[in-house]
Amino acid sequence: MYLEAVLKSSSRHAKPAGLILQYGTAGFRTKAEDLDHVMYRMGLLAVLRSKKTQSAIGVVVTASHNPEEDNGVKLVDPMGEMLAQAWEVYATLLANAEEHELQSVVTDIIQQESINMQEEAFVAIGRDTRPSSETLSQAVIDGVTALEATYHDHGLVTTPQLHYIICCRNTGGRYGETTVVGYYKKLSRAFKELSKQAHGCSDDHKCLNVDGANGIGALKLREMEQYLQSALSVRLYNDGSKGKLNEVCGADYVKVQQKPPEGIEMEAGERCCSFDGDADRIVYYYNDCAGRFHLLDGDKIATLISTFIKELLVKVNLNLQMAVVQTAYANGSSTRYLEETMKVPVYCTKTGVKHLHHKAQEFDIGVYFEANGHGTVLFSKTADEQIRQLAREEASDERRKAAQMLQNTIDLINQTVGDAISDMLVIEAILSLKGLTVQQWDAIYTDLPNRQLKVKVADRKVIETTDAERRTVKPPGLQEKIDGLVKKYSQSRAFVRPSGTEDVVRVYAEADTQENADALAHDVSLAVFHMAGGVGDEPKPLK
Ligand code: 16G
Ligand code: MG
């Protein structure tokens, strides 16, 4: 019986008794040495999910932007989305079951979901460059084979590449060829087609400095270069040959620290971008002539892309509804610019790709980006079909060309999930088509100064939020306190939320000046520290 095999193999991936892990914003994530049993069990879960959905399911071993010593796992659903939220409960139960409970947890899932164990199952596996990832992905494979399912180990891939592969496989190749090479070919073809329509682009447009976070993104970008040929030239830094993964580099570091990564050479005015550790996020930046650093985060990217698409939509004159989806972290200026100047409807959801992605699916064209640089554009089936038809058949040159540009944009963007490489190519194509320098892009609107801080508390779950995490409902009195603090500053806003990936409470503040944003963030941190059970030293003011 299959359960015997499951238990037998499980003894080789035994759970440390008493260890409890939470399914975070995007799967499990913690110190690599605590994850072997989780990986094995996520292999089991992927098989069950595959049988249930009668589709291929993906498993990526990665801890994204976390330190190299950490690891984690993300499950990929049939269309390349993140695992359905209803199944996160099963993931948690499985990960935390003691050895003697494993059998009953597996049986319960099978029963509750009425899974036919005779169904075929297929799991695609990928991993990032962490030293622990290879062994951990072997544990996933052991889980998959314990349930006698078939699998393909794609080895080293970016997270979005595995999402792409799952989508291709489950659409019978309609989304693209089911290989990493297929991904390179599809994206580079669309990029070349789209860029072709740019006139007189100067040399400056051609070279881009890329910080690969010493991770998988660097490796894969290098592989892709042969397909892009001269269409884009990049100077790759932090390619993993010297430094440590995510250490003083990468998109998260740049966004949170608001400074360039180490290990990159940037001349004034040169375009630079950073990927995160699994290449599903990207941020851009540059230094001006005075040596001042400027960050173009997910909000700036969302604005650039949605403006570009909106202009094309006007030209093709199709009745398609576009919206932008953001989170509470979106800079107030970006929301304002989108709503007031661009007249694009904007929606706010909770942090985490799954929330933004689902909201974006409600529109013909849903652009979603988190300020941290994770995002993509979703085109509904209707939008896709109408655009492709116009691109083929339309008699008017202008309309047809605009439709072709939209079609290439659809093919270039990875619609399954945010993708640093794909987003980078979309941005590069738009900048060159519009003849924009990075400074001109940056000048579309001015960010409100902002600050993010973390506060350590004994139990971060004492903080409960509402209104897409913009307000707290617990502990009592905290929101009133924050409201009072916010009133002290102008153009100000602040919120706090428990992190889904780290054992901390996150604080965000924005205000008219950097000093005020810093002061407000500090005030709010103190409130959290005192009202939500802070541990260690009281937060110190920022210098
Ligand atoms: C994960 C999420 C990202 C989110 C971040 C928030 C995915 C694929 N990734 O990296 O979207 O912004 O967590 O982290 O969903 P936090 O909860 O620690 O602030
Ligand atoms: Mg990531």
mmCIF file with all atom_site columns, C-alpha atoms and ligand atoms in Angstrom, residues 25-26 29 65 74 82 280-281 351-353 370 372 374 497 499-502 506, ligand 1:
data_model
loop_
_atom_site.group_PDB
_atom_site.id
_atom_site.type_symbol
_atom_site.label_atom_id
_atom_site.label_alt_id
_atom_site.label_comp_id
_atom_site.label_asym_id
_atom_site.label_entity_id
_atom_site.label_seq_id
_atom_site.pdbx_PDB_ins_code
_atom_site.Cartn_x
_atom_site.Cartn_y
_atom_site.Cartn_z
_atom_site.occupancy
_atom_site.B_iso_or_equiv
_atom_site.pdbx_formal_charge
_atom_site.auth_seq_id
_atom_site.auth_comp_id
_atom_site.auth_asym_id
_atom_site.auth_atom_id
_atom_site.pdbx_PDB_model_num
ATOM   1  C CA . THR A 1 25  ? 3.249  34.660 2.701  1.00 0.00 ? 25  THR A CA 1
ATOM   2  C CA . ALA A 1 26  ? 4.778  32.457 0.022  1.00 0.00 ? 26  ALA A CA 1
ATOM   3  C CA . ARG A 1 29  ? 10.830 29.600 4.952  1.00 0.00 ? 29  ARG A CA 1
ATOM   4  C CA . HIS A 1 65  ? 15.783 37.218 -0.700 1.00 0.00 ? 65  HIS A CA 1
ATOM   5  C CA . LYS A 1 74  ? 6.948  27.396 -2.934 1.00 0.00 ? 74  LYS A CA 1
ATOM   6  C CA . MET A 1 82  ? 0.702  30.145 -6.270 1.00 0.00 ? 82  MET A CA 1
ATOM   7  C CA . ASP A 1 280 ? 10.937 37.087 -9.106 1.00 0.00 ? 280 ASP A CA 1
ATOM   8  C CA . ARG A 1 281 ? 11.510 40.736 -8.158 1.00 0.00 ? 281 ARG A CA 1
ATOM   9  C CA . THR A 1 351 ? 0.722  41.892 0.773  1.00 0.00 ? 351 THR A CA 1
ATOM   10 C CA . GLY A 1 352 ? 1.676  38.729 -1.106 1.00 0.00 ? 352 GLY A CA 1
ATOM   11 C CA . VAL A 1 353 ? 1.498  37.862 -4.756 1.00 0.00 ? 353 VAL A CA 1
ATOM   12 C CA . GLU A 1 370 ? 4.243  45.365 -5.046 1.00 0.00 ? 370 GLU A CA 1
ATOM   13 C CA . ASN A 1 372 ? 9.247  45.779 -3.516 1.00 0.00 ? 372 ASN A CA 1
ATOM   14 C CA . HIS A 1 374 ? 7.279  41.905 -7.548 1.00 0.00 ? 374 HIS A CA 1
ATOM   15 C CA . ARG A 1 497 ? 1.616  44.485 9.889  1.00 0.00 ? 497 ARG A CA 1
ATOM   16 C CA . SER A 1 499 ? 5.553  39.904 8.505  1.00 0.00 ? 499 SER A CA 1
ATOM   17 C CA . GLY A 1 500 ? 4.630  36.697 6.725  1.00 0.00 ? 500 GLY A CA 1
ATOM   18 C CA . THR A 1 501 ? 8.235  35.713 6.117  1.00 0.00 ? 501 THR A CA 1
ATOM   19 C CA . GLU A 1 502 ? 10.196 36.856 9.173  1.00 0.00 ? 502 GLU A CA 1
ATOM   20 C CA . ARG A 1 506 ? 6.882  45.656 9.856  1.00 0.00 ? 506 ARG A CA 1
HETATM 21 C C1 . 16G B 2 .   ? 6.968  37.176 -0.065 1.00 0.00 ? 1   16G B C1 1
HETATM 22 C C2 . 16G B 2 .   ? 5.961  37.442 -1.143 1.00 0.00 ? 1   16G B C2 1
HETATM 23 C C3 . 16G B 2 .   ? 5.976  38.892 -1.535 1.00 0.00 ? 1   16G B C3 1
HETATM 24 C C4 . 16G B 2 .   ? 5.740  39.739 -0.314 1.00 0.00 ? 1   16G B C4 1
HETATM 25 C C5 . 16G B 2 .   ? 6.704  39.402 0.770  1.00 0.00 ? 1   16G B C5 1
HETATM 26 C C6 . 16G B 2 .   ? 6.281  40.094 2.024  1.00 0.00 ? 1   16G B C6 1
HETATM 27 C C7 . 16G B 2 .   ? 5.302  35.981 -2.929 1.00 0.00 ? 1   16G B C7 1
HETATM 28 C C8 . 16G B 2 .   ? 5.754  35.189 -4.109 1.00 0.00 ? 1   16G B C8 1
HETATM 29 N N1 . 16G B 2 .   ? 6.246  36.646 -2.315 1.00 0.00 ? 1   16G B N1 1
HETATM 30 O O1 . 16G B 2 .   ? 8.271  37.400 -0.540 1.00 0.00 ? 1   16G B O1 1
HETATM 31 O O2 . 16G B 2 .   ? 4.941  39.078 -2.442 1.00 0.00 ? 1   16G B O2 1
HETATM 32 O O3 . 16G B 2 .   ? 5.876  41.100 -0.610 1.00 0.00 ? 1   16G B O3 1
HETATM 33 O O4 . 16G B 2 .   ? 6.679  38.011 1.007  1.00 0.00 ? 1   16G B O4 1
HETATM 34 O O5 . 16G B 2 .   ? 7.071  39.697 3.061  1.00 0.00 ? 1   16G B O5 1
HETATM 35 O O6 . 16G B 2 .   ? 4.142  36.000 -2.563 1.00 0.00 ? 1   16G B O6 1
HETATM 36 P P1 . 16G B 2 .   ? 6.668  40.034 4.528  1.00 0.00 ? 1   16G B P1 1
HETATM 37 O O7 . 16G B 2 .   ? 5.333  39.415 4.800  1.00 0.00 ? 1   16G B O7 1
HETATM 38 O O8 . 16G B 2 .   ? 7.784  39.490 5.322  1.00 0.00 ? 1   16G B O8 1
HETATM 39 O O9 . 16G B 2 .   ? 6.612  41.533 4.604  1.00 0.00 ? 1   16G B O9 1
#
